[in-house]
XYZ file of C-alpha atoms in Angstrom:
279
model
C -8.334 -65.257 32.587
C -10.409 -66.487 29.648
C -12.364 -69.499 30.421
C -11.862 -72.655 28.581
C -14.357 -73.859 25.654
C -16.460 -76.435 25.963
C -15.357 -79.463 23.835
C -18.658 -79.143 21.959
C -17.913 -75.613 21.206
C -14.089 -76.365 19.831
C -13.721 -75.887 16.127
C -10.174 -77.643 14.957
C -8.068 -76.760 12.399
C -8.719 -80.266 10.733
C -11.815 -79.339 10.124
C -11.078 -76.927 7.131
C -10.116 -78.866 4.119
C -7.516 -76.996 3.111
C -5.340 -77.415 6.448
C -6.386 -80.881 6.120
C -4.727 -81.488 2.984
C -1.818 -79.626 3.993
C -1.318 -81.913 7.158
C -1.963 -85.255 5.223
C 0.562 -84.246 2.567
C 3.116 -83.020 5.276
C 2.663 -86.453 7.153
C 3.734 -88.258 3.707
C 6.777 -86.053 3.559
C 7.534 -87.022 7.162
C 7.051 -90.722 6.172
C 9.732 -90.059 3.511
C 11.960 -88.648 6.059
C 11.549 -91.624 8.075
C 12.060 -93.857 5.046
C 15.480 -92.351 4.454
C 16.507 -92.481 7.852
C 16.301 -95.974 7.748
C 18.767 -96.083 5.242
C 21.050 -92.988 6.937
C 21.143 -91.555 10.095
C 20.364 -87.820 9.460
C 22.432 -85.051 10.587
C 20.938 -81.698 11.623
C 22.241 -78.552 10.348
C 23.249 -77.049 13.615
C 24.650 -73.748 12.820
C 25.859 -70.857 14.441
C 22.739 -69.436 15.911
C 21.289 -66.212 15.503
C 19.257 -65.092 18.153
C 15.979 -64.699 17.260
C 14.769 -63.632 20.530
C 17.427 -61.402 20.858
C 16.957 -59.894 18.048
C 13.252 -58.978 18.327
C 14.230 -57.813 21.752
C 16.885 -55.326 20.408
C 14.273 -53.728 17.612
C 11.704 -53.280 20.459
C 14.687 -51.172 22.160
C 15.341 -49.202 19.296
C 12.078 -48.686 17.185
C 9.353 -49.855 19.569
C 9.010 -53.524 18.054
C 10.329 -55.865 15.759
C 9.350 -56.963 12.473
C 9.511 -60.229 11.125
C 9.333 -60.199 7.621
C 8.005 -63.017 5.459
C 9.109 -64.357 1.972
C 5.561 -65.839 0.989
C 5.167 -66.991 -2.537
C 1.522 -68.029 -2.010
C -1.284 -68.929 0.582
C -4.524 -70.892 0.928
C -6.274 -67.650 -1.023
C -3.528 -67.976 -3.954
C -0.605 -67.403 -5.515
C 1.161 -64.338 -4.287
C 4.546 -63.914 -6.367
C 6.351 -66.721 -8.518
C 9.894 -66.896 -6.424
C 12.761 -69.041 -7.437
C 15.223 -69.901 -3.930
C 18.021 -67.285 -5.674
C 14.963 -64.173 -5.821
C 13.836 -65.236 -2.291
C 17.581 -64.699 -0.849
C 17.525 -61.392 -2.836
C 14.044 -60.230 -1.402
C 15.408 -61.417 2.008
C 18.264 -59.105 1.374
C 15.914 -56.168 0.537
C 14.143 -56.637 3.971
C 16.852 -56.954 5.801
C 18.558 -53.518 4.458
C 15.136 -51.972 5.315
C 15.446 -52.966 8.935
C 13.514 -56.339 9.392
C 15.236 -57.867 12.261
C 14.797 -61.295 11.045
C 13.099 -63.005 7.764
C 10.474 -65.585 7.854
C 10.655 -68.094 4.522
C 8.004 -70.405 4.125
C 8.579 -74.171 3.085
C 5.655 -75.558 3.074
C 5.497 -76.850 -0.729
C 1.924 -77.774 -1.291
C -0.162 -74.724 -0.896
C 2.463 -72.114 0.323
C 4.847 -72.842 -2.666
C 7.774 -72.480 -0.415
C 11.230 -74.900 -0.635
C 13.661 -75.528 1.759
C 16.280 -74.364 -1.152
C 14.977 -71.103 -0.243
C 15.359 -71.395 3.041
C 18.903 -71.921 2.614
C 19.889 -69.376 0.200
C 18.103 -66.819 2.358
C 20.110 -68.045 5.357
C 23.258 -67.500 3.452
C 22.432 -63.937 2.043
C 21.497 -62.319 5.273
C 22.901 -61.461 8.445
C 19.677 -61.727 10.566
C 17.876 -64.689 12.302
C 15.978 -66.816 9.626
C 12.595 -68.508 11.090
C 11.450 -71.701 9.045
C 7.608 -71.398 8.809
C 6.052 -74.846 7.653
C 3.523 -77.389 9.699
C 6.288 -78.951 11.843
C 4.386 -82.154 13.001
C 7.866 -84.611 13.718
C 11.329 -83.942 15.251
C 12.542 -85.321 12.247
C 11.561 -82.245 10.319
C 14.113 -80.173 12.371
C 17.018 -81.762 11.028
C 15.937 -81.053 7.226
C 16.581 -77.053 7.120
C 18.746 -74.317 8.109
C 17.173 -72.021 9.970
C 17.747 -69.914 13.751
C 14.004 -70.344 14.674
C 11.167 -72.660 13.638
C 7.144 -72.084 13.986
C 5.031 -74.913 15.949
C 1.118 -74.588 15.525
C 0.113 -75.161 19.350
C -3.316 -76.692 18.158
C -1.815 -79.122 15.286
C 0.993 -80.548 17.159
C -1.088 -81.238 20.588
C 0.675 -83.643 23.233
C 3.891 -83.408 20.981
C 4.363 -79.595 21.997
C 6.884 -80.458 25.075
C 8.909 -83.100 22.675
C 9.166 -80.370 20.112
C 10.483 -77.690 22.355
C 13.210 -79.353 23.909
C 14.567 -80.946 20.446
C 14.348 -77.715 19.489
C 16.204 -76.433 22.067
C 18.788 -79.196 21.499
C 19.333 -78.270 17.855
C 19.712 -74.706 19.377
C 16.554 -73.673 17.193
C 14.090 -71.221 18.443
C 10.508 -72.112 18.461
C 8.114 -69.745 17.821
C 4.950 -71.635 19.412
C 2.101 -70.539 17.555
C -1.413 -69.991 19.970
C -5.066 -68.786 19.744
C -6.048 -69.479 23.149
C -4.684 -68.947 26.980
C -4.700 -72.757 27.182
C -2.314 -72.774 24.148
C -0.253 -70.369 25.255
C -0.126 -71.827 29.140
C 1.036 -75.382 27.328
C 3.837 -73.925 25.373
C 5.239 -71.480 28.246
C 4.978 -74.788 30.357
C 7.087 -76.742 27.698
C 9.951 -74.006 27.661
C 8.848 -71.985 24.851
C 10.586 -68.155 25.207
C 8.402 -66.591 22.314
C 4.723 -67.087 21.255
C 3.345 -66.112 18.447
C -0.374 -64.959 18.441
C -2.085 -66.234 14.921
C -5.002 -63.452 14.140
C -6.259 -66.227 11.393
C -8.415 -68.768 12.397
C -7.341 -72.077 11.079
C -10.837 -73.567 10.831
C -12.207 -70.942 8.952
C -9.232 -68.991 7.514
C -10.499 -65.795 8.677
C -8.164 -62.914 10.282
C -9.388 -60.784 13.257
C -6.589 -58.348 15.058
C -8.720 -58.794 17.681
C -7.714 -61.588 18.545
C -4.454 -60.107 19.333
C -5.702 -57.287 21.420
C -7.474 -59.591 24.021
C -5.036 -62.630 24.332
C -1.577 -60.255 24.675
C -2.744 -58.954 27.826
C -3.622 -62.318 29.612
C -0.645 -63.677 28.136
C 1.972 -61.105 29.425
C 0.141 -61.652 32.554
C 1.180 -65.189 32.490
C 4.780 -64.483 32.006
C 5.974 -61.305 31.688
C 9.284 -62.048 29.822
C 8.030 -63.882 27.086
C 8.798 -62.575 23.723
C 4.889 -61.746 21.708
C 4.753 -61.848 18.258
C 1.213 -61.041 16.228
C 0.953 -62.940 12.745
C -1.711 -62.264 9.870
C -3.846 -60.117 9.007
C -1.502 -57.047 9.705
C -1.017 -54.692 6.401
C -0.317 -51.454 7.414
C 0.935 -48.928 9.662
C -2.355 -48.355 11.681
C -2.069 -51.913 12.442
C 1.156 -52.257 13.475
C 0.565 -49.808 15.984
C -2.982 -51.547 16.846
C -1.220 -54.744 18.298
C 2.102 -53.318 19.599
C 0.283 -50.867 21.888
C -1.533 -54.259 23.148
C 1.187 -55.308 24.198
C 3.301 -57.319 21.332
C 6.789 -56.713 21.095
C 7.081 -57.589 17.501
C 4.995 -58.488 14.170
C 5.191 -61.057 11.431
C 4.006 -59.797 8.235
C 4.319 -61.572 4.477
C 1.264 -60.967 2.159
C 1.178 -56.950 2.477
C 5.137 -57.570 1.485
C 4.841 -59.529 -1.283
C 1.469 -58.298 -2.819
C 3.954 -55.347 -4.295
C 7.483 -56.502 -4.543
C 8.299 -53.539 -6.947
C 8.273 -51.631 -3.547
C 9.470 -53.808 -1.049
C 12.274 -51.850 0.348
C 9.954 -49.069 0.731
C 7.006 -51.297 1.993
C 9.149 -52.447 4.562
C 10.826 -49.834 5.754
C 7.263 -48.139 6.496
C 6.156 -50.852 8.629
C 9.535 -50.814 10.491
C 9.324 -47.412 11.403
C 5.347 -47.621 12.226
C 5.909 -46.768 15.989
C 8.682 -43.671 15.496
C 5.787 -40.944 14.757
C 3.792 -42.380 17.464
């Protein structure tokens, strides 16, 4: 097992000015939610859940892995595509038709240009599970949207992780806990997470390295052989998919590579979905 880094060696995502700005804006959004909650009791959008874990497992049995295809209008590197909520719903349907086992929707508005409106319309347009991708820092945010799953970033929520995972389960939302270290993975499993995302992007530097999945996936699998593992960030090709799946993950999450060529979205998605069939 990997040894934990000494505190002096740890670089926090909050050391990155882009991540820090997103977190600060997210805290402002939470403040607005909290003020509204003082006026009325927020009602969570409790939907008939579509099992995110089960969908990935079905895809793995059928094709060797599951593809979670992402609606991602922008990234810290810049705009990828100007996407309205109605366009997001159309794109999501196209990716579902091409074989994606779930759809991820960015809802962070400042840097990623996402919206809750896109999340709502996508959820109404597709039949597969829908994952909300945002910087979730408070349980209040879980009452905002229409989602079957939600991303929780272990390095940002810290000690709040058990509370957030528990609240997700109460609302029948599947938490996908994003990790980059053995310690974070252990904390996520201890909190009751059934699904972990290995982020190949270092949020402190924004650099991407698929070897993060290659080194971490076997260690997590030794900790819990039943946990569903997703490789996130930097996956752009069939070769990349094969590399991380052969390391032991159950699925991959891909956004940028699909958003960069929207006219060929069906073909690009279909190609990745069937990446393991020629192996």
